[in-house]
Amino acid sequence: MKLSTDCPRLNGAKPIPPLSQSRHGDMACETLYVRKHVQSARLAESEPAAQGIEIHQVLASYINHLVGAKRVTDLEVLDALMRAAGTEAREVLEKFRDNHAFDPEKILATELHIALDENFLPIQHPGDASQTAEYEGTLDLVMLHSLTDAEIDDWKSYFQIIDADTFQSKFYPFLLMCLNPSLERVKFHPPSEENRT
């Protein structure tokens, strides 16, 4: 939804931000959503959120290294990255360490931010005031298997199984297919019992 320039704002708050997976989750509590996304109230970052950010940064750095080095694994580099992480993040990353290998030729991007306008067209520079994002998301890992097939891996930093049929499991493939219309199939992989981070 897009606010027109003559639309009243709540207590001088900025217009409603683009729909994203996290904002969709916040909509479960109207008060939280309005305070956080409409009134732009600064909320304290939770410990799990800080841990999740740290884990995502380590995994993105590691996978980007693998792509640059054209390797499927490099445990020495991963171990070095893990040593710089906090204790809780290291515990999660240890579970990831021995059961993941990546084909560097198939990696499109890590932490791929996609923003779409009201017509579902990609926005090249989301910070540009002349372009308004209506939908956005950051995909943890995107792999291209062919011009028509892609895969999205989603990392979670908490020990919880995520149902495969969620808003995120539909929204992220939608964003990727709008970014790359040649795609016909996109698999979304949330954490599973044996493969959760």
Coordinates of C-alpha atoms in Angstrom, one line a residue:
M1 CA 0.0 0.0 0.0
K2 CA 1.2 3.4 -0.9
L3 CA 0.5 6.6 1.0
S4 CA -0.2 9.7 -1.1
T5 CA 1.6 12.9 -0.3
D6 CA -1.7 14.3 1.1
C7 CA -2.3 11.3 3.4
P8 CA -2.2 12.2 7.1
R9 CA 0.6 10.8 9.1
L10 CA 0.4 9.6 12.6
N11 CA 2.1 12.1 14.9
G12 CA 4.5 13.2 12.2
A13 CA 5.7 9.7 11.6
K14 CA 7.0 8.7 8.1
P15 CA 4.8 6.8 5.6
I16 CA 4.1 3.1 6.0
P17 CA 7.3 1.2 5.1
P18 CA 7.5 -1.5 2.5
L19 CA 6.0 -5.0 3.2
S20 CA 8.8 -7.4 4.3
Q21 CA 8.9 -10.7 6.1
S22 CA 9.8 -9.2 9.4
R23 CA 7.2 -6.4 9.2
H24 CA 4.6 -9.1 8.3
G25 CA 5.5 -10.9 11.5
D26 CA 5.3 -7.7 13.5
M27 CA 1.7 -7.2 12.2
A28 CA 0.6 -9.9 14.6
C29 CA 0.7 -7.1 17.3
E30 CA -0.9 -3.9 16.1
T31 CA 0.8 -1.9 18.8
L32 CA 4.3 -3.2 18.1
Y33 CA 3.8 -2.6 14.3
V34 CA 2.7 1.0 14.8
R35 CA 5.4 1.8 17.3
K36 CA 8.2 0.2 15.4
H37 CA 7.3 0.8 11.7
V38 CA 5.0 3.8 11.6
Q39 CA 6.2 5.9 14.5
S40 CA 9.8 4.7 14.1
A41 CA 10.3 4.1 17.8
R42 CA 13.7 2.8 18.7
L43 CA 13.3 -0.6 20.4
A44 CA 16.1 -2.4 22.2
E45 CA 17.7 -5.2 20.2
S46 CA 17.1 -8.6 21.7
E47 CA 19.9 -10.9 22.4
P48 CA 18.6 -13.5 19.9
A49 CA 18.4 -10.8 17.2
A50 CA 22.0 -9.7 17.9
Q51 CA 23.1 -13.4 17.8
G52 CA 21.2 -13.9 14.5
I53 CA 22.9 -10.9 12.9
E54 CA 26.3 -12.2 14.0
I55 CA 25.6 -15.6 12.5
H56 CA 24.3 -14.2 9.2
Q57 CA 27.5 -12.0 8.9
V58 CA 29.8 -15.0 9.5
L59 CA 27.9 -17.2 7.0
A60 CA 27.8 -14.5 4.4
S61 CA 31.5 -13.8 4.8
Y62 CA 32.3 -17.5 4.6
I63 CA 30.2 -18.2 1.5
N64 CA 31.5 -15.1 -0.2
H65 CA 35.0 -16.4 0.5
L66 CA 34.2 -19.8 -1.0
V67 CA 32.9 -18.1 -4.2
G68 CA 36.1 -16.0 -4.5
A69 CA 38.3 -19.0 -3.8
K70 CA 36.2 -21.4 -5.9
R71 CA 36.0 -23.9 -3.1
V72 CA 33.2 -26.0 -1.7
T73 CA 34.5 -25.8 1.8
D74 CA 37.3 -24.1 3.7
L75 CA 37.1 -25.0 7.3
E76 CA 40.2 -23.1 8.3
V77 CA 38.5 -19.8 7.2
L78 CA 35.2 -20.8 8.8
D79 CA 37.0 -21.6 12.1
A80 CA 38.8 -18.2 12.0
L81 CA 35.4 -16.4 11.4
M82 CA 33.8 -18.4 14.2
R83 CA 36.6 -17.5 16.7
A84 CA 35.6 -13.8 16.3
A85 CA 31.9 -14.6 17.1
G86 CA 30.3 -14.7 20.5
T87 CA 29.9 -17.9 22.5
E88 CA 26.2 -18.5 21.6
A89 CA 26.8 -17.7 17.9
R90 CA 29.8 -20.1 17.8
E91 CA 27.6 -22.9 19.3
V92 CA 25.1 -22.5 16.4
L93 CA 27.8 -22.2 13.8
E94 CA 29.5 -25.4 15.1
K95 CA 26.4 -27.3 14.1
F96 CA 26.7 -25.8 10.6
R97 CA 30.4 -26.4 10.2
D98 CA 30.6 -30.1 9.4
N99 CA 27.4 -30.6 7.3
H100 CA 27.5 -27.8 4.7
A101 CA 29.3 -27.6 1.4
F102 CA 28.5 -25.2 -1.5
D103 CA 29.1 -25.2 -5.2
P104 CA 30.7 -21.8 -5.8
E105 CA 29.5 -21.8 -9.4
K106 CA 25.9 -21.9 -8.3
I107 CA 26.0 -19.1 -5.7
L108 CA 24.2 -16.0 -7.0
A109 CA 24.5 -14.0 -3.7
T110 CA 24.4 -13.9 0.0
E111 CA 22.3 -11.4 1.9
L112 CA 20.6 -10.4 -1.4
H113 CA 18.3 -7.4 -0.8
I114 CA 15.5 -7.1 -3.2
A115 CA 13.1 -4.1 -3.3
L116 CA 10.1 -3.9 -5.6
D117 CA 7.9 -0.9 -6.5
E118 CA 4.0 -1.0 -6.6
N119 CA 4.1 -2.7 -10.0
F120 CA 6.4 -5.5 -8.7
L121 CA 9.3 -4.1 -10.7
P122 CA 12.8 -4.2 -9.1
I123 CA 14.1 -0.9 -7.7
Q124 CA 17.8 -0.5 -8.5
H125 CA 18.6 2.1 -5.7
P126 CA 16.1 1.6 -2.8
G127 CA 17.5 4.6 -1.0
D128 CA 16.7 6.9 -3.9
A129 CA 13.7 9.2 -2.9
S130 CA 12.4 9.1 -6.5
Q131 CA 11.8 5.3 -6.2
T132 CA 9.4 4.0 -3.5
A133 CA 9.7 0.4 -2.4
E134 CA 6.5 -1.3 -1.6
Y135 CA 7.9 -4.8 -1.0
E136 CA 11.4 -5.8 0.2
G137 CA 13.3 -8.7 1.6
T138 CA 16.9 -9.9 2.2
L139 CA 17.5 -13.5 1.1
D140 CA 20.2 -15.2 3.1
L141 CA 21.6 -17.4 0.2
V142 CA 20.5 -17.6 -3.4
M143 CA 21.8 -20.4 -5.7
L144 CA 21.0 -20.6 -9.4
H145 CA 20.9 -24.1 -10.8
S146 CA 20.0 -23.0 -14.3
L147 CA 18.4 -20.0 -16.0
T148 CA 15.0 -21.3 -14.9
D149 CA 15.7 -22.9 -11.5
A150 CA 16.9 -21.3 -8.2
E151 CA 17.1 -22.2 -4.6
I152 CA 16.9 -20.0 -1.5
D153 CA 18.4 -21.1 1.8
D154 CA 17.2 -19.4 4.9
W155 CA 19.3 -19.4 8.1
K156 CA 17.7 -19.3 11.5
S157 CA 19.8 -18.6 14.6
Y158 CA 17.4 -20.2 17.0
F159 CA 16.6 -23.9 17.7
Q160 CA 13.2 -24.0 16.3
I161 CA 11.7 -25.9 13.3
I162 CA 10.1 -23.5 10.8
D163 CA 7.1 -24.7 8.9
A164 CA 7.8 -24.8 5.2
D165 CA 4.4 -23.2 4.3
T166 CA 4.8 -19.7 5.7
F167 CA 4.5 -16.1 4.4
Q168 CA 8.3 -16.1 4.0
S169 CA 8.4 -19.3 2.0
K170 CA 6.1 -17.7 -0.5
F171 CA 7.3 -14.1 -0.3
Y172 CA 11.0 -14.7 -0.9
P173 CA 10.6 -16.8 -4.1
F174 CA 8.1 -14.2 -5.3
L175 CA 10.7 -11.4 -4.8
L176 CA 13.4 -13.5 -6.6
M177 CA 11.1 -14.3 -9.5
C178 CA 10.2 -10.6 -9.9
L179 CA 13.9 -9.8 -9.9
N180 CA 14.7 -12.5 -12.4
P181 CA 11.6 -13.2 -14.6
S182 CA 13.3 -16.1 -16.4
L183 CA 12.9 -18.2 -13.3
E184 CA 10.2 -20.8 -13.4
R185 CA 10.9 -22.7 -10.2
V186 CA 12.4 -21.5 -6.9
K187 CA 12.9 -23.9 -3.9
F188 CA 12.8 -22.3 -0.5
H189 CA 14.7 -24.1 2.3
P190 CA 13.9 -23.2 5.8
P191 CA 15.9 -24.9 8.6
S192 CA 15.1 -28.5 9.1
E193 CA 15.5 -30.8 12.1
E194 CA 18.9 -32.1 10.9
N195 CA 20.0 -28.9 9.1
R196 CA 19.2 -26.0 11.3
T197 CA 21.4 -23.1 12.1

